[in-house]
Amino acid sequence: MKKLKIMPIFGTRPDAVKMAPLVRELERHPEIKPVVCVTAQHRQMLDQVLDIFRIKPDIDLDIMLQKQTLEQVAARTLDRLSDVLEKEKPDMVLVHGDTSTCFISSLAAFYKKIPIGHVEAGLRTFDKYSPFPEEMNRKLTGALADLHFAPTSSNRANLLNEGICPDKIYTTGNTVIDAMQTTVMDDYVFSSSELRGIPLEGKRVITVTAHRRENLGHPLEQICHAINDITDRYDDVCVIYAVHLNPAVRETAFRLLGSNPEVHLIDPLDVQDMHNLMARSYIIMTDSGGLQEEAPALGKPVLVLRKETERPEAVEAGTVRLAGIERENITALASQLLDDQTEYDKMARAVNPYGDGRASERIVHAILYEFGMRNDKPAEF
Ligand code: UD1
């Protein structure tokens, strides 16, 4: 029997974390031939994830440039991927989320009339410029995709509102929860020597990440000032900020926080260190989407350093709060959690609105069904 050739395509750190369990699941099925293609929109940060999950890409487009523009990422991906698709002729490509890799890979597949499966489909803020350019990346990918793997029922509802055929939407949970099942351990020893060198005993740790394009400049400065205010106010708090490799992020973070002894500015962590650091943290402050999904599963309160979120489920469940990007507001919300145990306990409840660890299984099941290789549809998350 001819094998079904499925090509997952990804290129940045978060996409890789969330596609890794799906690659593993594809490999488990003898009737499928997975061909893994990375754009390497990120180089070092992607390679870290590939190492941890022991994934060897079949194709590496190696597109990253220092200080790359959106246009360069788009043009280089489209150009290089088109040749690969022409040669490989996969039965379906799988793209993830809302990065430029996701949208442009979908466009390249569309030009070759290759079916597209969109993993993590249907997240929306309804603000074209925030997150920028991710909101339009995911919307445009949705317009091109043939199968939509929506993590939650509210993501599914967003797609239905855009006129997507209900039969082509599968509610699967988010694959990030699948990934977490293998990474978090009680006796875990950090692989980062920077992290191992930070004395954590007796400290309440606030883990920070902030790097979004729309937060660069003034908003990121406000976030850094808030971090200084918080460590000035609390002797028992230490902040660990894993700083993205984007030079624009690093300049601001090191300029404003570099001389604060209670703030540890460390390099981006590999995914296993990050998940285990979150598990040992008191609070998470972040503008990342993935952390908003992961921390609630660990019962950690999250302050989101943005004006809106496309992930309302954990806000509704009470473990995530929108802190915005104003210094005073961020400081006030963090102080409330640090001062008031009852408030803290209300937020620090483990909830799993994003998945049950079986998203990859449902996605592969749905693909087999769509290609007539299974008779039944997967049960919804
Ligand atoms: C991208 C995604 C964003 C995702 C984020 C996760 C788009 C438009 N944005 O944003 O959705 O949340 O990745 O990190 O696709 N760099 C390195 N080495 C690396 C990684 C990045 O040097 O391993 C530097 C490069 O100089 C690059 C810059 O970081 O120019 C920015 O990377 P880029 O992929 O353009 O955008 P992100 O802000 O990372």
Short mmCIF file of C-alpha atoms and ligand atoms in Angstrom, two decimals:
data_model
loop_
_atom_site.label_atom_id
_atom_site.label_comp_id
_atom_site.label_asym_id
_atom_site.label_seq_id
_atom_site.Cartn_x
_atom_site.Cartn_y
_atom_site.Cartn_z
CA MET A 1 0.00 0.00 0.00
CA LYS A 2 1.26 3.47 -0.84
CA LYS A 3 2.11 5.40 2.30
CA LEU A 4 0.50 8.73 3.06
CA LYS A 5 3.24 11.36 2.79
CA ILE A 6 2.67 14.05 5.43
CA MET A 7 5.00 17.03 5.69
CA PRO A 8 5.02 18.97 8.98
CA ILE A 9 6.64 22.37 8.40
CA PHE A 10 7.81 24.61 11.25
CA GLY A 11 10.57 27.08 11.95
CA THR A 12 10.48 28.83 15.31
CA ARG A 13 10.93 27.62 18.85
CA PRO A 14 7.26 27.54 19.93
CA ASP A 15 6.14 25.84 16.72
CA ALA A 16 8.79 23.20 17.17
CA VAL A 17 7.73 22.47 20.76
CA LYS A 18 4.13 22.09 19.69
CA MET A 19 4.82 20.09 16.51
CA ALA A 20 7.29 17.69 18.16
CA PRO A 21 4.64 15.42 19.75
CA LEU A 22 2.76 15.39 16.45
CA VAL A 23 5.87 14.32 14.55
CA ARG A 24 6.29 11.50 17.08
CA GLU A 25 2.66 10.44 16.62
CA LEU A 26 2.96 10.46 12.80
CA GLU A 27 6.03 8.23 13.13
CA ARG A 28 4.03 5.67 15.12
CA HIS A 29 1.79 4.94 12.16
CA PRO A 30 3.21 2.54 9.56
CA GLU A 31 0.76 3.77 6.94
CA ILE A 32 2.23 7.30 7.15
CA LYS A 33 5.55 8.56 5.87
CA PRO A 34 6.38 11.80 7.70
CA VAL A 35 8.82 14.16 5.95
CA VAL A 36 9.84 16.87 8.42
CA CYS A 37 10.72 20.23 6.91
CA VAL A 38 12.07 23.13 8.99
CA THR A 39 12.40 26.64 7.64
CA ALA A 40 14.74 27.54 10.52
CA GLN A 41 13.22 31.01 10.79
CA HIS A 42 14.97 30.65 14.16
CA ARG A 43 18.32 28.89 14.14
CA GLN A 44 19.72 28.32 17.65
CA MET A 45 16.33 28.43 19.37
CA LEU A 46 14.90 25.87 16.94
CA ASP A 47 17.90 23.57 17.13
CA GLN A 48 17.60 23.43 20.94
CA VAL A 49 14.08 22.03 20.59
CA LEU A 50 15.04 19.57 17.85
CA ASP A 51 17.81 18.23 20.11
CA ILE A 52 15.55 17.78 23.14
CA PHE A 53 12.87 15.93 21.21
CA ARG A 54 15.47 14.11 19.09
CA ILE A 55 13.95 15.18 15.78
CA LYS A 56 16.16 15.10 12.71
CA PRO A 57 14.55 17.19 9.98
CA ASP A 58 14.54 15.65 6.52
CA ILE A 59 14.72 19.12 4.97
CA ASP A 60 16.24 22.28 6.44
CA LEU A 61 15.66 25.53 4.52
CA ASP A 62 18.01 27.49 6.82
CA ILE A 63 16.42 30.86 6.06
CA MET A 64 17.31 32.88 9.21
CA LEU A 65 19.25 36.12 8.84
CA GLN A 66 20.47 38.36 11.66
CA LYS A 67 17.94 41.18 12.23
CA GLN A 68 15.71 39.70 9.58
CA THR A 69 12.66 41.61 8.38
CA LEU A 70 9.22 40.07 7.91
CA GLU A 71 9.67 40.52 4.17
CA GLN A 72 12.94 38.59 4.17
CA VAL A 73 11.45 35.71 6.15
CA ALA A 74 8.47 35.59 3.78
CA ALA A 75 10.44 35.82 0.53
CA ARG A 76 13.11 33.30 1.54
CA THR A 77 10.55 30.78 2.82
CA LEU A 78 8.34 31.01 -0.26
CA ASP A 79 11.26 30.72 -2.63
CA ARG A 80 13.01 27.79 -0.96
CA LEU A 81 9.88 25.85 0.01
CA SER A 82 8.38 25.94 -3.47
CA ASP A 83 11.22 23.83 -4.88
CA VAL A 84 10.95 21.37 -2.00
CA LEU A 85 7.20 20.92 -2.46
CA GLU A 86 7.67 20.45 -6.20
CA LYS A 87 10.16 17.66 -5.56
CA GLU A 88 8.55 15.94 -2.54
CA LYS A 89 4.89 16.23 -3.59
CA PRO A 90 3.47 15.47 -0.09
CA ASP A 91 -0.16 14.40 0.24
CA MET A 92 -0.62 17.07 2.89
CA VAL A 93 1.46 19.71 4.67
CA LEU A 94 0.91 20.50 8.35
CA VAL A 95 1.59 24.04 9.51
CA HIS A 96 1.37 25.42 13.02
CA GLY A 97 -0.10 28.49 14.66
CA ASP A 98 0.58 32.02 13.50
CA THR A 99 4.22 32.55 12.58
CA SER A 100 5.45 33.77 9.21
CA THR A 101 6.63 30.21 8.60
CA CYS A 102 3.04 29.04 9.08
CA PHE A 103 1.36 31.49 6.71
CA ILE A 104 3.99 31.50 3.99
CA SER A 105 4.30 27.71 3.99
CA SER A 106 0.53 27.52 3.54
CA LEU A 107 0.77 29.92 0.63
CA ALA A 108 3.54 27.86 -0.97
CA ALA A 109 1.44 24.68 -0.58
CA PHE A 110 -1.62 26.42 -2.00
CA TYR A 111 0.34 27.47 -5.10
CA LYS A 112 1.20 23.79 -5.63
CA LYS A 113 -2.40 22.71 -4.86
CA ILE A 114 -1.23 20.59 -1.93
CA PRO A 115 -3.78 20.16 0.91
CA ILE A 116 -3.01 22.03 4.12
CA GLY A 117 -3.71 21.02 7.73
CA HIS A 118 -3.57 23.91 10.19
CA VAL A 119 -2.60 22.92 13.73
CA GLU A 120 -3.61 25.38 16.48
CA ALA A 121 -6.28 26.93 14.28
CA GLY A 122 -8.92 29.49 15.21
CA LEU A 123 -7.19 31.68 17.81
CA ARG A 124 -8.22 35.31 17.35
CA THR A 125 -7.91 38.72 19.02
CA PHE A 126 -9.91 40.40 16.22
CA ASP A 127 -7.28 43.16 16.15
CA LYS A 128 -5.41 43.14 12.85
CA TYR A 129 -2.29 44.72 14.35
CA SER A 130 -2.10 42.88 17.66
CA PRO A 131 -0.41 40.51 17.85
CA PHE A 132 1.41 41.74 14.77
CA PRO A 133 1.70 40.09 12.30
CA GLU A 134 0.40 36.91 13.97
CA GLU A 135 -3.32 37.76 13.94
CA MET A 136 -3.31 38.06 10.15
CA ASN A 137 -0.91 35.13 9.73
CA ARG A 138 -3.37 32.79 11.41
CA LYS A 139 -6.41 34.28 9.71
CA LEU A 140 -4.85 34.00 6.27
CA THR A 141 -3.69 30.47 7.02
CA GLY A 142 -7.26 29.65 8.02
CA ALA A 143 -8.47 30.92 4.64
CA LEU A 144 -6.01 28.62 2.84
CA ALA A 145 -6.28 25.50 5.00
CA ASP A 146 -8.28 22.37 4.16
CA LEU A 147 -8.33 20.89 7.66
CA HIS A 148 -8.45 22.98 10.83
CA PHE A 149 -7.25 21.52 14.13
CA ALA A 150 -8.76 23.84 16.73
CA PRO A 151 -7.43 23.41 20.29
CA THR A 152 -10.66 24.44 22.05
CA SER A 153 -14.37 24.83 21.36
CA SER A 154 -14.07 28.62 21.40
CA ASN A 155 -11.36 28.40 18.72
CA ARG A 156 -13.77 26.22 16.74
CA ALA A 157 -16.51 28.82 17.16
CA ASN A 158 -14.23 31.53 15.74
CA LEU A 159 -13.67 29.44 12.62
CA LEU A 160 -17.38 28.74 12.22
CA ASN A 161 -18.02 32.50 12.39
CA GLU A 162 -15.62 32.93 9.49
CA GLY A 163 -17.64 30.49 7.39
CA ILE A 164 -15.31 27.49 7.64
CA CYS A 165 -17.13 24.22 6.92
CA PRO A 166 -17.92 22.53 10.28
CA ASP A 167 -16.93 19.11 8.93
CA LYS A 168 -13.40 20.30 8.33
CA ILE A 169 -12.83 21.55 11.89
CA TYR A 170 -11.59 19.10 14.52
CA THR A 171 -11.44 20.14 18.18
CA THR A 172 -8.33 18.41 19.42
CA GLY A 173 -6.81 20.17 22.44
CA ASN A 174 -3.43 21.84 22.15
CA THR A 175 -0.38 19.71 21.39
CA VAL A 176 1.63 21.75 23.92
CA ILE A 177 -0.06 19.78 26.69
CA ASP A 178 1.07 16.55 24.95
CA ALA A 179 4.63 17.92 24.99
CA MET A 180 4.49 18.74 28.72
CA GLN A 181 3.80 15.17 29.69
CA THR A 182 7.37 14.24 28.92
CA THR A 183 9.20 17.32 30.20
CA VAL A 184 8.19 18.10 33.82
CA MET A 185 9.89 16.04 36.56
CA ASP A 186 10.19 16.45 40.35
CA ASP A 187 13.90 15.62 40.51
CA TYR A 188 14.82 17.49 37.33
CA VAL A 189 18.30 19.07 37.19
CA PHE A 190 18.47 22.15 34.95
CA SER A 191 20.70 21.75 31.91
CA SER A 192 21.41 25.50 31.81
CA SER A 193 24.47 26.26 33.96
CA GLU A 194 23.25 29.86 34.29
CA LEU A 195 20.06 28.56 35.86
CA ARG A 196 21.86 26.09 38.12
CA GLY A 197 23.97 28.98 39.40
CA ILE A 198 21.01 31.03 40.68
CA PRO A 199 20.31 30.49 44.43
CA LEU A 200 16.57 29.86 44.62
CA GLU A 201 16.21 28.78 48.29
CA GLY A 202 13.96 31.05 50.31
CA LYS A 203 13.01 33.04 47.23
CA ARG A 204 9.73 33.47 45.50
CA VAL A 205 10.66 33.21 41.85
CA ILE A 206 8.97 35.26 39.16
CA THR A 207 9.75 33.86 35.73
CA VAL A 208 9.55 36.40 32.93
CA THR A 209 9.59 36.23 29.16
CA ALA A 210 8.73 39.20 26.93
CA HIS A 211 9.67 39.60 23.31
CA ARG A 212 6.62 40.25 21.15
CA ARG A 213 7.09 42.53 18.20
CA GLU A 214 4.31 44.89 19.34
CA ASN A 215 5.94 45.13 22.80
CA LEU A 216 9.35 46.24 21.45
CA GLY A 217 10.36 49.77 22.52
CA HIS A 218 8.20 51.67 25.01
CA PRO A 219 6.01 48.77 26.23
CA LEU A 220 9.04 46.57 26.94
CA GLU A 221 10.63 49.50 28.82
CA GLN A 222 7.49 49.78 30.96
CA ILE A 223 7.64 46.05 31.68
CA CYS A 224 11.30 46.36 32.74
CA HIS A 225 10.52 49.32 35.04
CA ALA A 226 7.73 47.28 36.64
CA ILE A 227 10.18 44.43 37.28
CA ASN A 228 12.56 46.85 39.04
CA ASP A 229 9.65 48.22 41.12
CA ILE A 230 8.69 44.71 42.21
CA THR A 231 12.19 43.65 43.29
CA ASP A 232 12.63 47.00 45.12
CA ARG A 233 9.47 46.29 47.09
CA TYR A 234 9.99 42.59 48.01
CA ASP A 235 13.24 41.24 49.49
CA ASP A 236 12.24 37.62 49.02
CA VAL A 237 11.48 37.88 45.29
CA CYS A 238 13.91 37.08 42.55
CA VAL A 239 13.17 37.47 38.87
CA ILE A 240 14.47 35.14 36.20
CA TYR A 241 14.05 36.63 32.74
CA ALA A 242 14.93 34.35 29.82
CA VAL A 243 15.78 36.95 27.19
CA HIS A 244 14.95 36.18 23.55
CA LEU A 245 17.86 36.35 21.08
CA ASN A 246 16.25 39.19 19.15
CA PRO A 247 18.82 42.05 19.48
CA ALA A 248 16.02 44.63 19.95
CA VAL A 249 14.78 42.72 23.01
CA ARG A 250 18.24 42.21 24.46
CA GLU A 251 19.23 45.87 24.21
CA THR A 252 16.25 47.05 26.30
CA ALA A 253 16.38 44.22 28.85
CA PHE A 254 20.10 44.56 29.56
CA ARG A 255 20.02 48.37 29.62
CA LEU A 256 17.18 48.60 32.16
CA LEU A 257 17.63 45.43 34.22
CA GLY A 258 21.30 44.55 33.80
CA SER A 259 22.41 46.21 37.07
CA ASN A 260 19.60 44.86 39.29
CA PRO A 261 21.09 42.06 41.44
CA GLU A 262 17.68 40.46 42.00
CA VAL A 263 17.05 40.11 38.27
CA HIS A 264 18.80 37.28 36.47
CA LEU A 265 18.93 37.86 32.73
CA ILE A 266 19.65 34.52 31.16
CA ASP A 267 19.71 33.15 27.63
CA PRO A 268 16.58 31.52 26.21
CA LEU A 269 16.03 28.20 27.92
CA ASP A 270 15.45 24.93 26.26
CA VAL A 271 11.90 23.74 26.60
CA GLN A 272 12.56 21.24 29.36
CA ASP A 273 14.38 23.79 31.52
CA MET A 274 11.57 26.27 30.92
CA HIS A 275 8.79 23.88 31.85
CA ASN A 276 10.61 22.83 35.02
CA LEU A 277 11.48 26.43 35.92
CA MET A 278 7.80 27.30 35.63
CA ALA A 279 6.96 24.37 37.87
CA ARG A 280 9.28 25.86 40.54
CA SER A 281 8.10 29.46 40.10
CA TYR A 282 5.67 31.46 42.21
CA ILE A 283 4.32 33.64 39.40
CA ILE A 284 4.83 33.78 35.62
CA MET A 285 4.85 37.13 33.81
CA THR A 286 4.88 36.77 30.05
CA ASP A 287 3.72 37.98 26.67
CA SER A 288 4.14 34.47 25.23
CA GLY A 289 1.19 32.43 24.08
CA GLY A 290 2.66 29.04 24.90
CA LEU A 291 3.41 29.93 28.52
CA GLN A 292 -0.21 31.04 28.96
CA GLU A 293 -1.21 27.52 28.01
CA GLU A 294 1.45 25.66 29.96
CA ALA A 295 1.43 27.50 33.31
CA PRO A 296 -2.26 26.87 34.14
CA ALA A 297 -1.64 23.13 33.74
CA LEU A 298 1.06 23.52 36.42
CA GLY A 299 -1.21 25.58 38.70
CA LYS A 300 0.91 28.73 38.36
CA PRO A 301 -0.66 32.19 38.21
CA VAL A 302 0.14 34.08 35.02
CA LEU A 303 0.17 37.82 34.45
CA VAL A 304 -0.04 38.41 30.72
CA LEU A 305 2.03 41.39 29.58
CA ARG A 306 -0.32 42.36 26.78
CA LYS A 307 -3.50 44.33 26.23
CA GLU A 308 -5.48 41.35 24.97
CA THR A 309 -5.17 37.62 24.58
CA GLU A 310 -6.39 35.11 22.02
CA ARG A 311 -6.42 32.54 24.81
CA PRO A 312 -9.43 33.52 26.94
CA GLU A 313 -9.97 30.04 28.39
CA ALA A 314 -7.51 30.34 31.29
CA VAL A 315 -8.61 33.93 31.99
CA GLU A 316 -12.14 32.57 32.40
CA ALA A 317 -10.81 29.73 34.57
CA GLY A 318 -9.14 32.38 36.79
CA THR A 319 -5.46 31.35 36.53
CA VAL A 320 -4.46 34.01 34.00
CA ARG A 321 -4.92 37.77 34.29
CA LEU A 322 -4.31 40.42 31.67
CA ALA A 323 -1.80 42.85 33.23
CA GLY A 324 -1.41 45.11 30.19
CA ILE A 325 1.81 46.96 29.42
CA GLU A 326 1.66 49.86 31.90
CA ARG A 327 4.25 49.89 34.66
CA GLU A 328 1.80 50.76 37.48
CA ASN A 329 -0.74 48.14 36.53
CA ILE A 330 1.79 45.34 36.22
CA THR A 331 3.35 46.26 39.57
CA ALA A 332 -0.05 46.48 41.27
CA LEU A 333 -1.22 43.08 40.04
CA ALA A 334 2.06 41.38 40.95
CA SER A 335 1.96 43.02 44.42
CA GLN A 336 -1.55 41.80 44.99
CA LEU A 337 -0.43 38.21 44.35
CA LEU A 338 2.70 38.63 46.49
CA ASP A 339 0.82 40.26 49.42
CA ASP A 340 -2.48 38.41 49.52
CA GLN A 341 -2.37 34.65 50.01
CA THR A 342 -6.11 34.25 49.40
CA GLU A 343 -5.84 36.05 46.05
CA TYR A 344 -2.82 33.91 45.21
CA ASP A 345 -4.55 30.65 46.10
CA LYS A 346 -7.54 31.60 43.99
CA MET A 347 -5.30 31.87 40.92
CA ALA A 348 -2.94 29.02 41.70
CA ARG A 349 -5.22 26.17 40.78
CA ALA A 350 -4.21 23.61 38.19
CA VAL A 351 -6.65 23.73 35.30
CA ASN A 352 -6.39 22.24 31.85
CA PRO A 353 -8.58 24.20 29.49
CA TYR A 354 -6.12 23.71 26.63
CA GLY A 355 -5.74 19.98 26.35
CA ASP A 356 -5.57 16.51 27.86
CA GLY A 357 -2.33 15.29 26.31
CA ARG A 358 -4.05 13.52 23.41
CA ALA A 359 -4.18 16.28 20.78
CA SER A 360 -1.59 14.70 18.46
CA GLU A 361 -3.45 11.40 18.56
CA ARG A 362 -6.70 13.12 17.53
CA ILE A 363 -4.99 15.06 14.73
CA VAL A 364 -3.44 11.97 13.16
CA HIS A 365 -6.71 10.07 13.57
CA ALA A 366 -8.54 12.90 11.74
CA ILE A 367 -5.99 12.92 8.91
CA LEU A 368 -6.37 9.16 8.42
CA TYR A 369 -10.15 9.55 8.40
CA GLU A 370 -9.98 12.36 5.82
CA PHE A 371 -7.81 10.21 3.54
CA GLY A 372 -10.22 7.27 3.86
CA MET A 373 -7.82 5.21 5.95
CA ARG A 374 -10.09 5.08 9.01
CA ASN A 375 -13.85 4.78 9.17
CA ASP A 376 -14.51 6.83 12.28
CA LYS A 377 -13.83 10.42 13.30
CA PRO A 378 -11.85 11.13 16.48
CA ALA A 379 -13.81 12.07 19.60
CA GLU A 380 -13.68 15.82 20.27
CA PHE A 381 -11.58 17.30 23.10
C1 UD1 B 1 8.66 34.73 15.85
C2 UD1 B 1 7.16 34.65 15.47
C3 UD1 B 1 6.31 34.76 16.73
C4 UD1 B 1 6.74 33.74 17.79
C5 UD1 B 1 8.23 33.94 18.06
C6 UD1 B 1 8.75 32.97 19.09
C7 UD1 B 1 6.67 35.61 13.27
C8 UD1 B 1 6.23 36.80 12.51
N1 UD1 B 1 6.81 35.76 14.59
O1 UD1 B 1 8.92 36.05 16.32
O2 UD1 B 1 4.96 34.52 16.39
O3 UD1 B 1 6.01 33.95 18.99
O4 UD1 B 1 8.94 33.75 16.82
O5 UD1 B 1 10.07 33.25 19.42
O6 UD1 B 1 6.88 34.57 12.68
N2 UD1 B 1 17.13 35.23 16.56
C9 UD1 B 1 18.37 34.66 16.61
N3 UD1 B 1 18.48 33.31 16.87
C10 UD1 B 1 17.37 32.54 17.07
C11 UD1 B 1 16.11 33.13 17.03
C12 UD1 B 1 15.99 34.48 16.76
O7 UD1 B 1 19.38 35.31 16.46
O8 UD1 B 1 17.53 31.34 17.30
C13 UD1 B 1 17.00 36.67 16.27
C14 UD1 B 1 17.25 36.95 14.82
O9 UD1 B 1 18.15 38.00 14.79
C15 UD1 B 1 15.94 37.39 14.27
C16 UD1 B 1 15.23 37.94 15.50
O10 UD1 B 1 15.70 37.12 16.58
O11 UD1 B 1 16.17 38.38 13.34
C17 UD1 B 1 13.73 37.87 15.44
O12 UD1 B 1 13.28 36.57 15.01
P1 UD1 B 1 11.95 36.44 14.08
O13 UD1 B 1 11.70 35.00 13.80
O14 UD1 B 1 12.04 37.37 12.95
O15 UD1 B 1 10.80 36.99 15.01
P2 UD1 B 1 10.40 36.64 16.51
O16 UD1 B 1 10.26 37.93 17.20
O17 UD1 B 1 11.29 35.59 17.09
#
